[in-house]
Amino acid sequence: MSDKRYPAATIAADAPANALIQQRAIAVLGALFGLFLIFGVGFAHPEAIHNAAHDSRHAFAFPCH
């Protein structure tokens, strides 16, 4: 038997694991961005930022006053 390695086969075998890691990373970054939007804009002091998100916050029962 020969002990040859086939890099293409190794990469193909690792592809599902890499795709799962990428999907989780995207989901975590999206969640962090969403939390920033809710809390960063929700409790912002500048009136322009506050008023830009005012109606949508009240639609989701998010307090701002």
mmCIF file of C-alpha atoms in Angstrom, residues 9-54:
data_model
loop_
_atom_site.group_PDB
_atom_site.id
_atom_site.type_symbol
_atom_site.label_atom_id
_atom_site.label_comp_id
_atom_site.label_asym_id
_atom_site.label_seq_id
_atom_site.Cartn_x
_atom_site.Cartn_y
_atom_site.Cartn_z
ATOM 1 C CA ALA A 9 -10.157 14.613 -1.016
ATOM 2 C CA THR A 10 -9.155 16.082 2.340
ATOM 3 C CA ILE A 11 -10.550 19.496 1.446
ATOM 4 C CA ALA A 12 -13.785 17.953 0.203
ATOM 5 C CA ALA A 13 -14.148 15.979 3.437
ATOM 6 C CA ASP A 14 -13.693 19.139 5.539
ATOM 7 C CA ALA A 15 -16.051 21.272 3.450
ATOM 8 C CA PRO A 16 -19.262 20.537 5.417
ATOM 9 C CA ALA A 17 -17.546 21.388 8.710
ATOM 10 C CA ASN A 18 -16.184 24.642 7.278
ATOM 11 C CA ALA A 19 -19.595 25.565 5.887
ATOM 12 C CA LEU A 20 -21.184 24.982 9.294
ATOM 13 C CA ILE A 21 -18.564 27.156 10.991
ATOM 14 C CA GLN A 22 -19.167 29.928 8.449
ATOM 15 C CA GLN A 23 -22.929 29.712 8.910
ATOM 16 C CA ARG A 24 -22.585 29.953 12.678
ATOM 17 C CA ALA A 25 -20.194 32.890 12.404
ATOM 18 C CA ILE A 26 -22.617 34.734 10.125
ATOM 19 C CA ALA A 27 -25.507 33.998 12.493
ATOM 20 C CA VAL A 28 -23.560 35.264 15.517
ATOM 21 C CA LEU A 29 -22.463 38.432 13.715
ATOM 22 C CA GLY A 30 -26.014 39.031 12.531
ATOM 23 C CA ALA A 31 -27.357 38.604 16.063
ATOM 24 C CA LEU A 32 -24.754 40.991 17.466
ATOM 25 C CA PHE A 33 -25.561 43.554 14.795
ATOM 26 C CA GLY A 34 -29.277 43.202 15.528
ATOM 27 C CA LEU A 35 -28.712 43.669 19.248
ATOM 28 C CA PHE A 36 -26.639 46.751 18.529
ATOM 29 C CA LEU A 37 -29.421 48.163 16.385
ATOM 30 C CA ILE A 38 -32.047 47.536 19.037
ATOM 31 C CA PHE A 39 -30.111 48.762 22.047
ATOM 32 C CA GLY A 40 -27.729 51.206 20.374
ATOM 33 C CA VAL A 41 -30.493 53.027 18.549
ATOM 34 C CA GLY A 42 -33.169 52.291 21.133
ATOM 35 C CA PHE A 43 -31.429 54.171 23.903
ATOM 36 C CA ALA A 44 -29.610 56.733 21.770
ATOM 37 C CA HIS A 45 -29.768 60.331 22.910
ATOM 38 C CA PRO A 46 -29.513 62.215 19.604
ATOM 39 C CA GLU A 47 -33.046 63.030 18.514
ATOM 40 C CA ALA A 48 -32.414 62.185 14.851
ATOM 41 C CA ILE A 49 -31.444 58.603 15.682
ATOM 42 C CA HIS A 50 -34.231 58.260 18.224
ATOM 43 C CA ASN A 51 -36.928 59.545 15.890
ATOM 44 C CA ALA A 52 -35.711 57.436 12.946
ATOM 45 C CA ALA A 53 -36.485 54.221 14.809
ATOM 46 C CA HIS A 54 -39.352 55.484 16.972
#
